[in-house]
Short mmCIF file of C-alpha atoms and ligand atoms in Angstrom, two decimals:
data_model
loop_
_atom_site.label_atom_id
_atom_site.label_comp_id
_atom_site.label_asym_id
_atom_site.label_seq_id
_atom_site.Cartn_x
_atom_site.Cartn_y
_atom_site.Cartn_z
CA MET A 172 78.14 -17.15 -59.27
CA ASN A 173 81.55 -16.59 -60.83
CA GLU A 174 80.20 -13.96 -63.19
CA MET A 175 78.36 -12.29 -60.33
CA ARG A 176 81.54 -12.33 -58.27
CA GLN A 177 83.42 -10.55 -61.04
CA THR A 178 80.65 -7.97 -61.33
CA TRP A 179 80.70 -7.34 -57.59
CA GLN A 180 84.46 -7.02 -57.63
CA ALA A 181 84.33 -4.51 -60.49
CA LEU A 182 81.61 -2.45 -58.82
CA ASP A 183 83.48 -2.60 -55.55
CA TYR A 184 86.55 -1.16 -57.19
CA ALA A 185 84.49 1.50 -58.95
CA HIS A 186 82.56 2.79 -55.95
CA HIS A 187 83.49 1.36 -52.56
CA ILE A 188 86.36 2.40 -50.31
CA HIS A 189 87.54 -0.24 -47.81
CA PRO A 190 88.67 0.55 -44.27
CA PHE A 191 92.25 -0.34 -43.28
CA THR A 192 93.06 -1.44 -46.83
CA ASP A 193 95.69 -0.42 -49.37
CA PRO A 194 93.43 0.49 -52.33
CA LYS A 195 96.05 -0.36 -54.95
CA ALA A 196 96.82 -3.77 -53.49
CA LEU A 197 93.08 -4.48 -53.38
CA LYS A 198 92.67 -3.35 -56.97
CA ASP A 199 95.22 -5.90 -58.15
CA LYS A 200 93.78 -8.74 -56.13
CA GLY A 201 90.06 -7.97 -55.90
CA PRO A 202 88.17 -8.56 -52.66
CA THR A 203 86.95 -11.98 -51.57
CA VAL A 204 83.18 -11.70 -51.83
CA ILE A 205 81.46 -13.24 -48.81
CA THR A 206 77.84 -14.11 -49.43
CA ARG A 207 76.58 -16.07 -46.42
CA ALA A 208 77.46 -17.61 -43.09
CA ASP A 209 76.29 -20.26 -40.65
CA GLY A 210 77.69 -21.39 -37.32
CA ALA A 211 81.46 -20.94 -37.43
CA TYR A 212 81.62 -20.85 -41.25
CA ILE A 213 81.40 -18.25 -44.00
CA TRP A 214 80.95 -18.92 -47.72
CA ASP A 215 82.47 -16.94 -50.56
CA ALA A 216 80.81 -16.17 -53.89
CA ASP A 217 82.49 -19.18 -55.48
CA GLY A 218 80.88 -21.49 -52.93
CA ASN A 219 84.00 -22.12 -50.85
CA LYS A 220 83.27 -22.92 -47.21
CA ILE A 221 85.69 -21.17 -44.87
CA LEU A 222 86.16 -21.64 -41.11
CA ASP A 223 86.03 -18.19 -39.54
CA GLY A 224 88.86 -18.17 -37.03
CA MET A 225 88.29 -14.45 -36.39
CA ALA A 226 84.52 -14.44 -35.66
CA GLY A 227 84.17 -11.69 -38.25
CA LEU A 228 86.23 -8.94 -36.64
CA TRP A 229 86.49 -10.40 -33.12
CA CYS A 230 82.75 -10.00 -32.73
CA VAL A 231 80.46 -12.88 -33.78
CA ASN A 232 80.70 -14.52 -30.36
CA VAL A 233 77.54 -16.64 -30.64
CA GLY A 234 78.37 -17.71 -34.21
CA TYR A 235 76.37 -17.01 -37.35
CA GLY A 236 72.77 -17.94 -38.10
CA GLN A 237 71.31 -17.65 -34.58
CA GLN A 238 67.56 -17.49 -35.13
CA ALA A 239 66.84 -15.91 -31.73
CA LEU A 240 68.75 -12.78 -32.78
CA VAL A 241 67.07 -12.68 -36.18
CA ASP A 242 63.65 -12.96 -34.50
CA ALA A 243 64.46 -10.25 -31.95
CA ALA A 244 65.48 -7.84 -34.72
CA THR A 245 62.43 -8.66 -36.85
CA GLU A 246 60.00 -8.27 -33.97
CA GLN A 247 61.53 -4.95 -32.88
CA LEU A 248 61.50 -3.63 -36.46
CA ARG A 249 57.76 -4.31 -36.51
CA GLN A 250 57.03 -2.96 -33.05
CA LEU A 251 59.16 0.20 -32.98
CA PRO A 252 61.99 0.44 -35.52
CA TYR A 253 63.28 3.69 -34.13
CA TYR A 254 62.76 6.29 -31.53
CA ASN A 255 65.29 8.61 -29.95
CA THR A 256 66.37 8.93 -26.33
CA PHE A 257 67.01 12.70 -26.47
CA PHE A 258 63.50 13.95 -25.69
CA GLN A 259 63.23 12.43 -22.23
CA THR A 260 61.85 9.32 -23.91
CA VAL A 261 62.95 5.71 -23.76
CA ALA A 262 61.93 2.40 -25.33
CA PRO A 263 61.71 -0.89 -23.40
CA PRO A 264 64.71 -2.61 -25.07
CA GLN A 265 66.98 0.28 -24.00
CA VAL A 266 65.94 0.01 -20.35
CA GLU A 267 66.04 -3.77 -20.35
CA LEU A 268 69.49 -3.85 -21.90
CA ALA A 269 70.90 -1.35 -19.39
CA ASP A 270 69.39 -3.42 -16.56
CA THR A 271 70.75 -6.69 -17.99
CA LEU A 272 74.20 -5.19 -18.41
CA SER A 273 74.23 -4.00 -14.80
CA LYS A 274 73.86 -7.65 -13.76
CA ILE A 275 76.74 -9.05 -15.81
CA THR A 276 79.31 -6.24 -15.68
CA PRO A 277 81.81 -6.09 -12.79
CA ASP A 278 80.45 -4.84 -9.44
CA GLY A 279 80.12 -1.08 -9.17
CA LEU A 280 79.33 -0.46 -12.85
CA ASP A 281 75.58 0.16 -12.92
CA HIS A 282 75.03 3.05 -15.36
CA PHE A 283 75.17 2.75 -19.15
CA PHE A 284 75.41 5.12 -22.09
CA PHE A 285 74.74 3.68 -25.57
CA ALA A 286 76.49 4.42 -28.86
CA ASN A 287 77.05 2.55 -32.13
CA SER A 288 80.69 1.52 -32.24
CA GLY A 289 83.74 1.00 -30.10
CA SER A 290 85.17 4.25 -31.41
CA GLU A 291 82.09 6.21 -30.37
CA ALA A 292 82.15 4.54 -26.97
CA ASN A 293 85.73 5.70 -26.48
CA ASP A 294 84.96 9.21 -27.71
CA THR A 295 82.12 9.19 -25.18
CA ILE A 296 84.56 8.21 -22.45
CA ILE A 297 86.88 11.07 -23.29
CA ARG A 298 84.00 13.53 -23.15
CA LEU A 299 82.48 12.10 -19.97
CA ALA A 300 85.78 11.89 -18.08
CA ARG A 301 86.70 15.48 -18.94
CA HIS A 302 83.18 16.66 -18.07
CA PHE A 303 83.43 14.78 -14.75
CA TRP A 304 86.73 16.36 -13.73
CA ASN A 305 85.61 19.78 -14.92
CA ARG A 306 82.52 19.59 -12.71
CA GLN A 307 84.71 18.45 -9.82
CA GLY A 308 86.50 21.80 -10.13
CA LYS A 309 89.54 20.19 -11.79
CA PRO A 310 89.35 21.33 -15.43
CA GLU A 311 93.09 20.80 -15.85
CA LYS A 312 92.66 17.05 -15.39
CA MET A 313 92.14 16.34 -19.09
CA THR A 314 95.08 14.27 -20.36
CA PHE A 315 94.51 10.62 -21.30
CA ILE A 316 97.30 8.07 -21.10
CA GLY A 317 97.09 5.06 -23.42
CA ARG A 318 99.65 2.53 -24.60
CA GLU A 319 101.81 1.93 -27.63
CA ASN A 320 100.03 -0.46 -29.97
CA GLY A 321 96.78 0.04 -28.05
CA TYR A 322 93.71 0.20 -30.27
CA HIS A 323 90.66 2.21 -29.27
CA GLY A 324 89.08 3.04 -32.61
CA SER A 325 89.39 5.15 -35.70
CA THR A 326 87.66 8.48 -35.04
CA LEU A 327 90.02 11.41 -34.60
CA ALA A 328 89.85 11.21 -30.81
CA ALA A 329 90.10 7.40 -30.70
CA VAL A 330 93.17 7.45 -32.97
CA SER A 331 94.84 9.88 -30.58
CA LEU A 332 93.85 7.71 -27.63
CA GLY A 333 95.27 4.59 -29.28
CA GLY A 334 98.93 3.95 -29.86
CA MET A 335 99.00 2.57 -33.40
CA LYS A 336 101.96 4.10 -35.18
CA HIS A 337 100.61 3.53 -38.69
CA MET A 338 97.43 5.37 -37.72
CA HIS A 339 99.30 8.23 -36.07
CA ASP A 340 101.40 8.51 -39.23
CA MET A 341 98.27 9.36 -41.24
CA GLU A 342 97.66 12.42 -39.06
CA VAL A 343 99.53 15.67 -39.42
CA SER A 344 99.34 15.84 -35.65
CA LEU A 345 97.41 14.10 -32.92
CA LEU A 346 94.88 15.90 -30.77
CA PRO A 347 96.44 17.51 -27.70
CA GLY A 348 95.99 15.80 -24.35
CA PHE A 349 96.96 12.23 -25.28
CA GLU A 350 100.09 10.43 -24.10
CA HIS A 351 101.29 6.85 -24.41
CA ILE A 352 103.38 4.41 -22.42
CA MET A 353 105.02 1.08 -23.32
CA GLN A 354 102.90 -2.00 -23.95
CA PRO A 355 103.29 -4.93 -21.55
CA HIS A 356 104.76 -7.40 -24.04
CA TRP A 357 107.32 -9.49 -22.20
CA TYR A 358 108.56 -11.42 -25.27
CA THR A 359 109.68 -8.31 -27.15
CA GLY A 360 110.08 -5.81 -24.32
CA SER A 361 111.85 -7.60 -21.46
CA ASN A 362 115.51 -7.23 -20.57
CA PRO A 363 117.72 -10.35 -20.62
CA GLY A 364 116.87 -12.48 -17.60
CA GLU A 365 113.91 -10.33 -16.57
CA SER A 366 111.01 -12.47 -15.31
CA PRO A 367 107.49 -11.85 -16.65
CA GLU A 368 106.45 -10.70 -13.15
CA ASP A 369 109.27 -8.15 -12.89
CA PHE A 370 108.65 -7.01 -16.42
CA GLY A 371 104.92 -6.60 -15.69
CA LEU A 372 105.72 -4.35 -12.74
CA ARG A 373 108.18 -2.31 -14.79
CA ALA A 374 105.66 -1.91 -17.63
CA ALA A 375 102.98 -0.78 -15.14
CA ARG A 376 105.34 1.66 -13.45
CA ALA A 377 105.82 3.39 -16.79
CA LEU A 378 102.35 4.74 -16.01
CA GLU A 379 103.48 6.16 -12.69
CA GLU A 380 106.45 7.80 -14.37
CA LYS A 381 104.22 9.30 -17.04
CA ILE A 382 101.70 10.59 -14.48
CA LEU A 383 104.49 12.24 -12.49
CA GLU A 384 106.01 13.70 -15.66
CA ILE A 385 102.68 15.29 -16.69
CA GLY A 386 101.54 16.06 -13.15
CA PRO A 387 98.74 14.04 -11.53
CA GLU A 388 96.58 17.17 -11.41
CA LYS A 389 96.52 17.09 -15.22
CA VAL A 390 95.79 13.40 -15.84
CA ALA A 391 92.15 12.44 -16.38
CA ALA A 392 92.41 8.73 -17.07
CA PHE A 393 94.44 5.73 -18.13
CA ILE A 394 92.99 3.42 -20.78
CA GLY A 395 94.03 -0.11 -21.65
CA GLU A 396 92.54 -3.22 -23.18
CA PRO A 397 92.72 -6.06 -20.61
CA VAL A 398 94.42 -7.99 -23.43
CA GLN A 399 95.60 -5.86 -26.35
CA GLY A 400 93.73 -7.28 -29.33
CA ALA A 401 94.53 -5.44 -32.54
CA GLY A 402 98.04 -4.86 -31.19
CA GLY A 403 98.66 -8.59 -31.65
CA VAL A 404 96.96 -10.28 -28.66
CA ILE A 405 99.26 -9.09 -25.91
CA ASP A 406 98.22 -10.59 -22.56
CA PRO A 407 100.15 -8.93 -19.75
CA PRO A 408 101.97 -10.74 -16.92
CA ALA A 409 99.84 -11.28 -13.77
CA SER A 410 101.67 -8.49 -11.94
CA TYR A 411 100.64 -5.83 -14.44
CA TRP A 412 96.99 -4.93 -13.82
CA PRO A 413 97.11 -4.89 -9.99
CA GLU A 414 99.99 -2.42 -10.19
CA ILE A 415 98.20 -0.28 -12.79
CA GLN A 416 95.19 -0.23 -10.50
CA ARG A 417 97.26 0.80 -7.49
CA ILE A 418 98.83 3.64 -9.47
CA CYS A 419 95.49 4.92 -10.79
CA ARG A 420 94.01 4.93 -7.27
CA GLN A 421 97.07 6.59 -5.73
CA TYR A 422 97.01 9.51 -8.18
CA ASP A 423 93.23 9.71 -8.55
CA VAL A 424 93.37 8.86 -12.24
CA LEU A 425 90.27 7.18 -13.70
CA LEU A 426 90.86 3.64 -14.90
CA VAL A 427 89.28 2.69 -18.24
CA ALA A 428 89.25 -0.96 -19.32
CA ASP A 429 88.49 -1.14 -23.04
CA GLU A 430 86.41 -4.32 -23.29
CA VAL A 431 85.48 -3.97 -26.96
CA ILE A 432 87.26 -7.25 -27.77
CA CYS A 433 87.64 -8.84 -24.33
CA GLY A 434 83.99 -8.43 -23.33
CA PHE A 435 81.23 -11.02 -23.61
CA GLY A 436 83.03 -14.22 -22.84
CA ARG A 437 86.12 -13.94 -25.00
CA THR A 438 88.55 -14.42 -22.08
CA GLY A 439 86.44 -17.02 -20.21
CA GLU A 440 84.59 -14.51 -18.01
CA TRP A 441 81.91 -12.05 -19.09
CA PHE A 442 84.58 -9.34 -19.14
CA GLY A 443 88.36 -9.29 -19.32
CA SER A 444 88.30 -7.08 -16.22
CA GLN A 445 86.97 -10.07 -14.27
CA THR A 446 89.70 -12.33 -15.67
CA TYR A 447 92.39 -9.86 -14.58
CA GLY A 448 90.78 -8.49 -11.38
CA ILE A 449 90.47 -4.96 -12.79
CA GLU A 450 87.96 -2.58 -11.17
CA PRO A 451 87.41 0.02 -13.86
CA ASP A 452 85.70 3.40 -13.44
CA LEU A 453 84.62 3.36 -17.07
CA MET A 454 84.28 0.42 -19.42
CA PRO A 455 83.54 0.64 -23.16
CA MET A 456 82.09 -2.44 -24.84
CA ALA A 457 80.85 -3.22 -28.38
CA LYS A 458 81.41 -6.18 -30.75
CA GLY A 459 80.29 -9.17 -28.61
CA LEU A 460 77.49 -7.07 -27.08
CA SER A 461 75.37 -7.94 -30.12
CA SER A 462 77.74 -10.57 -31.55
CA GLY A 463 78.05 -8.17 -34.48
CA TYR A 464 74.44 -8.80 -35.63
CA ALA A 465 73.64 -5.08 -35.20
CA PRO A 466 75.87 -2.09 -34.51
CA ILE A 467 75.82 -1.10 -30.87
CA SER A 468 78.25 -0.10 -28.14
CA ALA A 469 77.90 0.91 -24.53
CA VAL A 470 79.92 2.64 -21.85
CA ALA A 471 79.58 1.29 -18.31
CA ILE A 472 80.02 4.01 -15.70
CA SER A 473 80.83 3.73 -11.98
CA GLU A 474 78.70 5.28 -9.26
CA ARG A 475 81.30 7.93 -8.51
CA VAL A 476 81.60 9.12 -12.10
CA TYR A 477 77.85 8.86 -12.62
CA LYS A 478 77.11 10.98 -9.55
CA GLY A 479 79.49 13.63 -10.88
CA ILE A 480 77.70 13.61 -14.22
CA GLU A 481 74.28 13.67 -12.55
CA GLU A 482 75.26 16.83 -10.71
CA GLY A 483 76.84 18.27 -13.82
CA GLY A 484 73.84 19.83 -15.58
CA LEU A 485 72.98 19.27 -19.23
CA LEU A 486 74.90 16.35 -20.72
CA SER A 487 75.60 17.74 -24.18
CA HIS A 488 76.56 14.48 -25.79
CA GLY A 489 74.85 11.72 -27.72
CA PHE A 490 74.05 10.15 -31.07
CA THR A 491 70.86 9.81 -33.11
CA TYR A 492 71.22 6.07 -32.73
CA SER A 493 72.26 5.97 -29.06
CA GLY A 494 70.37 2.91 -27.87
CA HIS A 495 68.86 2.07 -31.25
CA PRO A 496 65.86 -0.11 -30.33
CA VAL A 497 66.65 -2.82 -32.89
CA SER A 498 70.29 -3.05 -31.80
CA CYS A 499 69.24 -3.13 -28.14
CA ALA A 500 66.73 -5.92 -28.84
CA VAL A 501 69.41 -7.89 -30.67
CA ALA A 502 71.92 -7.34 -27.85
CA LEU A 503 69.36 -8.55 -25.31
CA ALA A 504 68.65 -11.68 -27.34
CA ASN A 505 72.38 -12.21 -27.71
CA ILE A 506 73.02 -12.03 -23.97
CA ARG A 507 70.06 -14.31 -23.24
CA LEU A 508 71.37 -16.83 -25.76
CA MET A 509 74.84 -16.70 -24.22
CA GLN A 510 73.22 -17.40 -20.84
CA GLU A 511 71.07 -20.25 -22.20
CA LEU A 512 74.05 -21.87 -23.89
CA ASN A 513 76.20 -21.25 -20.82
CA LEU A 514 78.77 -19.92 -23.26
CA VAL A 515 81.03 -18.11 -20.81
CA ASP A 516 81.50 -21.20 -18.61
CA ARG A 517 81.90 -23.31 -21.71
CA VAL A 518 84.74 -21.09 -22.93
CA ARG A 519 86.49 -21.13 -19.56
CA GLU A 520 86.06 -24.79 -18.72
CA ASP A 521 85.95 -26.62 -22.00
CA ILE A 522 86.62 -25.10 -25.37
CA ALA A 523 89.32 -22.56 -24.50
CA PRO A 524 91.46 -25.11 -22.61
CA TYR A 525 91.20 -27.48 -25.58
CA PHE A 526 91.90 -24.68 -28.08
CA ARG A 527 94.93 -23.55 -26.05
CA GLN A 528 96.22 -27.10 -25.67
CA CYS A 529 96.01 -27.83 -29.42
CA LEU A 530 97.47 -24.50 -30.53
CA GLY A 531 100.07 -24.69 -27.77
CA GLU A 532 101.26 -28.10 -28.99
CA LEU A 533 101.49 -26.78 -32.53
CA ALA A 534 103.38 -23.69 -31.34
CA ASP A 535 105.83 -25.76 -29.25
CA SER A 536 106.70 -27.99 -32.15
CA HIS A 537 106.89 -25.42 -34.92
CA PRO A 538 110.23 -23.75 -35.75
CA MET A 539 108.54 -20.57 -36.96
CA ILE A 540 106.54 -19.84 -33.80
CA GLY A 541 108.44 -17.96 -31.12
CA GLU A 542 105.62 -17.27 -28.71
CA PHE A 543 102.08 -18.52 -28.24
CA ARG A 544 100.07 -16.03 -26.23
CA GLY A 545 96.59 -14.96 -25.24
CA VAL A 546 93.84 -16.12 -22.96
CA GLY A 547 90.49 -17.84 -23.49
CA LEU A 548 89.56 -17.83 -27.17
CA LEU A 549 92.06 -15.10 -28.03
CA ALA A 550 95.32 -16.37 -29.50
CA GLY A 551 98.47 -14.83 -30.95
CA LEU A 552 101.23 -16.78 -32.64
CA GLN A 553 104.41 -14.75 -32.93
CA LEU A 554 106.26 -15.70 -36.12
CA VAL A 555 110.04 -15.66 -35.79
CA LYS A 556 113.05 -16.40 -37.96
CA ASP A 557 114.96 -17.82 -35.03
CA ARG A 558 113.45 -19.14 -31.81
CA GLU A 559 116.75 -18.97 -29.92
CA THR A 560 117.50 -15.31 -30.61
CA ARG A 561 113.81 -14.29 -30.86
CA GLU A 562 114.53 -12.66 -34.21
CA ILE A 563 111.19 -11.56 -35.59
CA PHE A 564 110.39 -11.42 -39.30
CA THR A 565 110.59 -7.94 -40.79
CA ALA A 566 107.74 -6.14 -42.53
CA GLN A 567 109.56 -6.82 -45.84
CA ASP A 568 109.58 -10.55 -45.13
CA ASN A 569 105.81 -10.32 -44.93
CA ALA A 570 105.67 -13.77 -43.32
CA ALA A 571 102.43 -13.31 -41.38
CA ASN A 572 100.52 -11.99 -44.40
CA LEU A 573 101.82 -14.85 -46.55
CA CYS A 574 100.77 -17.36 -43.94
CA ARG A 575 97.38 -15.69 -43.49
CA ASP A 576 96.78 -15.92 -47.27
CA ARG A 577 97.73 -19.61 -47.22
CA CYS A 578 95.29 -20.21 -44.38
CA LEU A 579 92.54 -18.63 -46.46
CA ALA A 580 93.47 -20.78 -49.44
CA ASN A 581 93.11 -23.78 -47.07
CA GLY A 582 89.66 -22.57 -45.97
CA LEU A 583 90.53 -20.78 -42.74
CA VAL A 584 90.32 -17.10 -41.78
CA MET A 585 93.19 -16.00 -39.53
CA ARG A 586 94.41 -12.43 -39.17
CA ALA A 587 97.94 -11.09 -39.54
CA VAL A 588 98.94 -8.30 -37.14
CA GLY A 589 102.51 -7.25 -37.78
CA GLN A 590 104.35 -10.59 -37.68
CA THR A 591 101.77 -12.26 -35.46
CA LEU A 592 98.99 -14.57 -36.58
CA VAL A 593 95.87 -13.98 -34.60
CA ALA A 594 92.76 -16.09 -33.94
CA SER A 595 89.54 -15.11 -32.16
CA PRO A 596 86.92 -17.68 -33.20
CA PRO A 597 83.23 -17.81 -32.27
CA LEU A 598 82.69 -18.96 -28.69
CA THR A 599 80.44 -21.70 -30.05
CA LEU A 600 83.41 -23.42 -31.72
CA THR A 601 83.32 -27.19 -31.24
CA ARG A 602 86.27 -29.47 -30.50
CA ASP A 603 86.06 -30.83 -34.04
CA GLN A 604 86.29 -27.29 -35.34
CA VAL A 605 89.35 -26.64 -33.15
CA ASP A 606 90.93 -29.71 -34.79
CA GLU A 607 89.90 -28.39 -38.19
CA LEU A 608 91.41 -24.98 -37.42
CA VAL A 609 94.73 -26.47 -36.34
CA GLY A 610 94.63 -28.90 -39.28
CA LYS A 611 94.31 -26.01 -41.73
CA LEU A 612 96.77 -23.74 -39.98
CA ASN A 613 99.54 -26.35 -39.73
CA PRO A 614 100.19 -26.80 -43.49
CA ALA A 615 99.98 -23.03 -44.01
CA LEU A 616 102.69 -22.56 -41.38
CA ASP A 617 104.77 -25.35 -42.91
CA GLU A 618 104.58 -23.89 -46.41
CA THR A 619 105.54 -20.45 -45.12
CA ALA A 620 108.40 -21.88 -43.04
CA ARG A 621 109.67 -23.76 -46.10
CA GLU A 622 109.70 -20.54 -48.07
CA PHE A 623 112.02 -19.00 -45.47
CA GLY A 624 114.22 -22.11 -45.26
CA LEU A 625 113.07 -22.99 -41.74
CA LEU A 626 111.80 -26.45 -42.67
N1 LIG B 769 88.48 -0.68 -28.86
C1 LIG B 769 89.01 -1.87 -29.12
C2 LIG B 769 89.76 -2.60 -28.04
C3 LIG B 769 88.87 -2.45 -30.38
O1 LIG B 769 89.44 -3.63 -30.63
C4 LIG B 769 88.14 -1.77 -31.36
C5 LIG B 769 87.90 -2.36 -32.73
N2 LIG B 769 88.66 -3.42 -33.12
C6 LIG B 769 87.61 -0.52 -31.04
C7 LIG B 769 87.79 -0.01 -29.78
C8 LIG B 769 86.86 0.28 -32.07
O2 LIG B 769 85.65 -0.28 -32.33
P1 LIG B 769 84.85 0.10 -33.68
O3 LIG B 769 85.62 -0.45 -34.82
O4 LIG B 769 83.52 -0.54 -33.46
O5 LIG B 769 84.76 1.59 -33.70
#
């Protein structure tokens, strides 16, 4: 296996470009070659068994090795591997998936457009929202407002929609028609003495200020993840979303809840919008829709927006693989399995409370953790040099990456986002596996803290 691993690493360097990776750093280190997975574990080419605390990339919600999904894909490949939805044609899995989604998404979202990735879903939203306003006789209503550190994907439009500085820096300029407001992170953004509730209202009112600055007649939509995922698991104070919703309604700005990470049980409800009481007009979803077993995304669309589109003539938008039958069949099997296993209730009532209790205890007792945040099976551990002053490690310190690497050496995948360690494990995680996760994380934190003289 070792020889094979070296061959794969050499070929990888020779021919394969990795997303979100510094090619030179990868060249020096070589990629970890992952060869198989089962349950909550992955195995590398050297046979090491690793607990996957990130469920792949926030997506393998039902865990690896679920035969029902494998069977659904195999059967659909035999029956009808592909047919398009452009020519006024449809295949049963596409209809059944749209129908199933209408039953689990928040009330009022009953129409679905399929794509292949979160990025495509968000590009779709930009096109649909602008088309909607145009057909309403308001073509000027085309600006989107997102948030700093928001992540909505990596296509040109999705990068502009998101607020990731390092991604913006790669562009000579962003597309026109995209604006950003502050993120609702109380720990780093609040004024001295400001309560989370007051801060949440202030962060939401940044939207009102931005709408008034641009002019409500020019603003198409606001987009936010219920909990910012790739921005470091930022869960807003309880006052935030109701105020955002009020502002969107007052100025007739469409509200988009990006559920690509929060959807499908991650927060303890089917969708993060249900956890936070958000009533979105448009809702992109991906990842957990198929638990990552096949690429698929969807956009849920409200009656109002749908009616506008229905009256709008030819919808000149879509992808060859919109509603790919195999992906739809896998997504259907995935949702059925989640229902059979009662996974959403299990997250809310059992495994997430235990996960939060164990990580919370670790965070409370550890000198390097300034804040433990998140909801459900989404966790962020903010690494700090000083808990009193909330001094965060710098990029040069590289503390989160060092700790992440130590976790991996201990057999645990965590992710480093800035100076935050992030976890988003499969929803099938057992209590023993929570203990294992904390047991592997703890020494990695200790070693890192020792390096910085904090222990
Ligand atoms: N939106 C959110 C909230 C995401 O987290 C992501 C991916 N992490 C995307 C959109 C983009 O999805 P994809 O990578 O499938 O294009």
